[in-house]
Amino acid sequence: PTLMVLAIASGCASTDQNINSGLWHFNAGLWGEASYRLQSSVPDLEKSNPQDPRLPTALVALGDMANNAQRTDQAENFYARAIKAADGQTPPNNVSVRNALVHAGFFYQQLKRPSEALPLFNRAADISETDLTIPRTLHAVDLDNIAVAYGELERYPEGESFSLRALKVLDSAQSEPDSTKTRGIVFYNLAYAYEHQQRP
């Protein structure tokens, strides 16, 4: 019995260490090492401790790496699991949920599937609008993501309304470090939509 307890404890420590190491390597851009460590430890963490706050982040990282390697089916699966893991956190972690939704939305947008990206971006924007601990610049980004998705669906008037909302949000976020850069991106995307409508 004692040996069994030690083996279980050792297994948990190994999973824990691999998650930490995998996320560190991912953030450092060392994706080969990150992928190996996360793929070997995330399934164990999903089973043993789905409440672990690192789990959604690890699944998003796996999704990003699979997407970068053009393994579309794997990436889609990882993003879906990331959203599920983020939604299952107690207490709720809005930042984690928003992050998973945005990464999954970008994935569908990249695949030219804006109708699947749109509900994810909408939900992310609802979160960032109501959770005031999230920077207002990020809420503007979420609104701009919605605008771009509408543009890809050629629903330009709806998209424009979200672009204008994003600019209004940025008016109150001028002190945030990325607000000026974000404003430029919103204007660029709005101009791109106008061009496609042949509006000078």
CSV table of C-alpha atoms in Angstrom, one decimal:
chain,number,residue,atom,x,y,z
A,1,PRO,CA,0.0,0.0,0.0
A,2,THR,CA,2.8,2.4,0.9
A,3,LEU,CA,4.5,1.8,-2.5
A,4,MET,CA,1.2,2.4,-4.3
A,5,VAL,CA,0.7,5.8,-2.5
A,6,LEU,CA,4.2,6.8,-3.4
A,7,ALA,CA,3.7,5.8,-7.1
A,8,ILE,CA,0.4,7.9,-7.3
A,9,ALA,CA,2.1,10.9,-5.6
A,10,SER,CA,5.0,10.6,-8.0
A,11,GLY,CA,2.6,10.4,-11.0
A,12,CYS,CA,0.8,13.6,-9.8
A,13,ALA,CA,4.1,15.4,-9.3
A,14,SER,CA,5.2,14.4,-12.8
A,15,THR,CA,1.9,15.7,-14.3
A,16,ASP,CA,2.3,18.9,-12.4
A,17,GLN,CA,5.9,19.4,-13.4
A,18,ASN,CA,5.1,18.7,-17.1
A,19,ILE,CA,2.2,21.2,-17.1
A,20,ASN,CA,4.4,23.9,-15.6
A,21,SER,CA,7.3,23.1,-17.9
A,22,GLY,CA,5.1,22.8,-20.9
A,23,LEU,CA,3.5,26.2,-20.4
A,24,TRP,CA,6.9,27.7,-19.8
A,25,HIS,CA,8.3,26.3,-23.0
A,26,PHE,CA,5.2,27.4,-24.9
A,27,ASN,CA,5.5,31.0,-23.6
A,28,ALA,CA,9.2,30.9,-24.5
A,29,GLY,CA,8.4,29.9,-28.1
A,30,LEU,CA,9.9,26.4,-27.7
A,31,TRP,CA,6.9,24.7,-29.1
A,32,GLY,CA,8.5,21.3,-29.8
A,33,GLU,CA,9.3,20.7,-26.1
A,34,ALA,CA,6.0,22.3,-25.0
A,35,SER,CA,3.9,20.1,-27.2
A,36,TYR,CA,5.6,16.9,-26.0
A,37,ARG,CA,5.2,17.9,-22.3
A,38,LEU,CA,1.6,19.2,-22.6
A,39,GLN,CA,0.3,16.3,-24.7
A,40,SER,CA,1.8,13.8,-22.2
A,41,SER,CA,0.3,15.6,-19.1
A,42,VAL,CA,-3.0,17.3,-20.1
A,43,PRO,CA,-5.1,14.2,-20.4
A,44,ASP,CA,-4.0,13.2,-16.9
A,45,LEU,CA,-4.9,16.6,-15.5
A,46,GLU,CA,-8.3,16.6,-17.2
A,47,LYS,CA,-9.1,13.3,-15.4
A,48,SER,CA,-7.4,14.0,-12.1
A,49,ASN,CA,-8.1,17.7,-11.5
A,50,PRO,CA,-10.3,19.4,-14.1
A,51,GLN,CA,-10.6,22.4,-11.7
A,52,ASP,CA,-6.9,23.1,-12.1
A,53,PRO,CA,-6.7,26.7,-13.4
A,54,ARG,CA,-3.8,25.9,-15.7
A,55,LEU,CA,-5.9,23.4,-17.7
A,56,PRO,CA,-7.7,25.8,-20.0
A,57,THR,CA,-4.4,27.6,-20.7
A,58,ALA,CA,-2.7,24.4,-21.5
A,59,LEU,CA,-5.5,23.3,-23.9
A,60,VAL,CA,-5.4,26.6,-25.7
A,61,ALA,CA,-1.6,26.3,-26.1
A,62,LEU,CA,-2.1,22.8,-27.6
A,63,GLY,CA,-4.8,24.2,-29.9
A,64,ASP,CA,-2.5,27.0,-31.0
A,65,MET,CA,0.4,24.6,-31.7
A,66,ALA,CA,-1.9,22.1,-33.6
A,67,ASN,CA,-3.3,25.0,-35.6
A,68,ASN,CA,0.2,26.2,-36.4
A,69,ALA,CA,1.1,22.7,-37.6
A,70,GLN,CA,-2.1,22.7,-39.8
A,71,ARG,CA,-3.6,19.9,-37.8
A,72,THR,CA,-7.1,21.3,-38.0
A,73,ASP,CA,-9.1,18.5,-36.4
A,74,GLN,CA,-6.7,18.3,-33.4
A,75,ALA,CA,-6.8,22.1,-33.0
A,76,GLU,CA,-10.6,22.2,-33.1
A,77,ASN,CA,-10.7,19.5,-30.4
A,78,PHE,CA,-8.3,21.2,-28.2
A,79,TYR,CA,-10.1,24.6,-28.4
A,80,ALA,CA,-13.5,22.9,-27.6
A,81,ARG,CA,-11.9,21.2,-24.6
A,82,ALA,CA,-10.3,24.5,-23.5
A,83,ILE,CA,-13.7,26.3,-23.5
A,84,LYS,CA,-15.3,23.4,-21.6
A,85,ALA,CA,-12.4,23.4,-19.0
A,86,ALA,CA,-12.7,27.2,-18.6
A,87,ASP,CA,-16.4,27.0,-18.2
A,88,GLY,CA,-16.0,24.4,-15.5
A,89,GLN,CA,-13.7,26.4,-13.2
A,90,THR,CA,-14.9,27.1,-9.7
A,91,PRO,CA,-14.9,29.9,-8.8
A,92,PRO,CA,-15.6,31.1,-12.4
A,93,ASN,CA,-12.6,32.6,-14.2
A,94,ASN,CA,-13.9,35.1,-16.8
A,95,VAL,CA,-10.4,35.9,-18.1
A,96,SER,CA,-9.8,32.2,-18.8
A,97,VAL,CA,-13.2,31.7,-20.5
A,98,ARG,CA,-12.7,34.8,-22.6
A,99,ASN,CA,-9.2,33.8,-23.7
A,100,ALA,CA,-10.4,30.3,-24.8
A,101,LEU,CA,-13.3,31.8,-26.7
A,102,VAL,CA,-11.1,34.3,-28.5
A,103,HIS,CA,-8.5,31.8,-29.5
A,104,ALA,CA,-11.2,29.4,-30.8
A,105,GLY,CA,-12.9,32.3,-32.6
A,106,PHE,CA,-9.6,33.2,-34.4
A,107,PHE,CA,-9.2,29.6,-35.4
A,108,TYR,CA,-12.6,29.5,-37.1
A,109,GLN,CA,-12.0,32.9,-38.6
A,110,GLN,CA,-8.7,31.7,-40.1
A,111,LEU,CA,-10.5,28.8,-41.7
A,112,LYS,CA,-12.9,31.2,-43.3
A,113,ARG,CA,-15.8,30.0,-41.1
A,114,PRO,CA,-17.0,33.3,-39.6
A,115,SER,CA,-20.5,31.9,-38.8
A,116,GLU,CA,-18.8,29.7,-36.2
A,117,ALA,CA,-16.4,32.4,-35.0
A,118,LEU,CA,-19.2,34.9,-34.4
A,119,PRO,CA,-21.0,33.3,-31.4
A,120,LEU,CA,-17.6,32.8,-29.7
A,121,PHE,CA,-16.6,36.4,-30.2
A,122,ASN,CA,-20.1,37.6,-29.1
A,123,ARG,CA,-19.8,35.6,-25.9
A,124,ALA,CA,-16.2,36.9,-25.3
A,125,ALA,CA,-17.5,40.5,-25.7
A,126,ASP,CA,-20.4,39.9,-23.3
A,127,ILE,CA,-17.8,38.8,-20.7
A,128,SER,CA,-15.4,41.6,-21.2
A,129,GLU,CA,-18.2,44.2,-21.2
A,130,THR,CA,-19.5,43.1,-17.8
A,131,ASP,CA,-16.3,42.1,-16.0
A,132,LEU,CA,-14.6,45.4,-15.4
A,133,THR,CA,-11.4,43.8,-14.2
A,134,ILE,CA,-10.7,43.1,-17.9
A,135,PRO,CA,-9.1,46.1,-19.6
A,136,ARG,CA,-11.5,48.2,-21.7
A,137,THR,CA,-9.0,47.8,-24.6
A,138,LEU,CA,-9.7,44.1,-24.6
A,139,HIS,CA,-13.4,44.7,-24.7
A,140,ALA,CA,-12.8,46.9,-27.8
A,141,VAL,CA,-10.8,44.1,-29.3
A,142,ASP,CA,-13.7,41.8,-28.8
A,143,LEU,CA,-16.1,44.2,-30.4
A,144,ASP,CA,-13.8,44.6,-33.4
A,145,ASN,CA,-13.5,40.8,-33.7
A,146,ILE,CA,-17.3,40.7,-34.0
A,147,ALA,CA,-17.2,43.5,-36.6
A,148,VAL,CA,-14.7,41.6,-38.7
A,149,ALA,CA,-16.7,38.4,-38.6
A,150,TYR,CA,-19.8,40.3,-39.7
A,151,GLY,CA,-17.8,41.8,-42.6
A,152,GLU,CA,-16.7,38.3,-43.7
A,153,LEU,CA,-20.4,37.4,-43.7
A,154,GLU,CA,-21.0,40.5,-45.8
A,155,ARG,CA,-23.3,41.8,-43.1
A,156,TYR,CA,-21.6,45.2,-43.2
A,157,PRO,CA,-24.1,47.5,-41.4
A,158,GLU,CA,-24.1,45.1,-38.4
A,159,GLY,CA,-20.3,45.0,-38.5
A,160,GLU,CA,-20.0,48.8,-38.7
A,161,SER,CA,-22.1,49.2,-35.5
A,162,PHE,CA,-19.6,47.1,-33.6
A,163,SER,CA,-16.6,49.0,-35.0
A,164,LEU,CA,-18.2,52.3,-33.8
A,165,ARG,CA,-18.9,50.8,-30.4
A,166,ALA,CA,-15.2,49.6,-30.2
A,167,LEU,CA,-14.0,53.2,-31.0
A,168,LYS,CA,-16.3,54.6,-28.3
A,169,VAL,CA,-15.0,52.1,-25.7
A,170,LEU,CA,-11.4,53.2,-26.7
A,171,ASP,CA,-12.3,56.8,-25.9
A,172,SER,CA,-12.6,55.8,-22.3
A,173,ALA,CA,-9.4,53.6,-22.4
A,174,GLN,CA,-6.9,56.2,-23.5
A,175,SER,CA,-4.7,55.6,-20.4
A,176,GLU,CA,-4.3,51.9,-21.2
A,177,PRO,CA,-1.0,50.9,-22.9
A,178,ASP,CA,-2.4,49.3,-26.1
A,179,SER,CA,-5.4,51.6,-26.7
A,180,THR,CA,-3.7,53.7,-29.4
A,181,LYS,CA,-2.6,50.6,-31.3
A,182,THR,CA,-6.0,49.0,-31.0
A,183,ARG,CA,-7.7,52.1,-32.3
A,184,GLY,CA,-5.5,52.0,-35.4
A,185,ILE,CA,-6.5,48.3,-35.9
A,186,VAL,CA,-10.2,49.2,-35.6
A,187,PHE,CA,-9.9,52.0,-38.1
A,188,TYR,CA,-8.0,49.8,-40.5
A,189,ASN,CA,-10.7,47.0,-40.3
A,190,LEU,CA,-13.5,49.6,-40.7
A,191,ALA,CA,-11.8,51.1,-43.7
A,192,TYR,CA,-11.3,47.6,-45.2
A,193,ALA,CA,-15.1,47.0,-44.8
A,194,TYR,CA,-15.9,50.3,-46.5
A,195,GLU,CA,-13.6,49.5,-49.4
A,196,HIS,CA,-15.4,46.2,-49.9
A,197,GLN,CA,-18.7,48.1,-50.0
A,198,GLN,CA,-17.1,50.6,-52.4
A,199,ARG,CA,-17.7,53.4,-49.9
A,200,PRO,CA,-15.0,56.1,-50.5
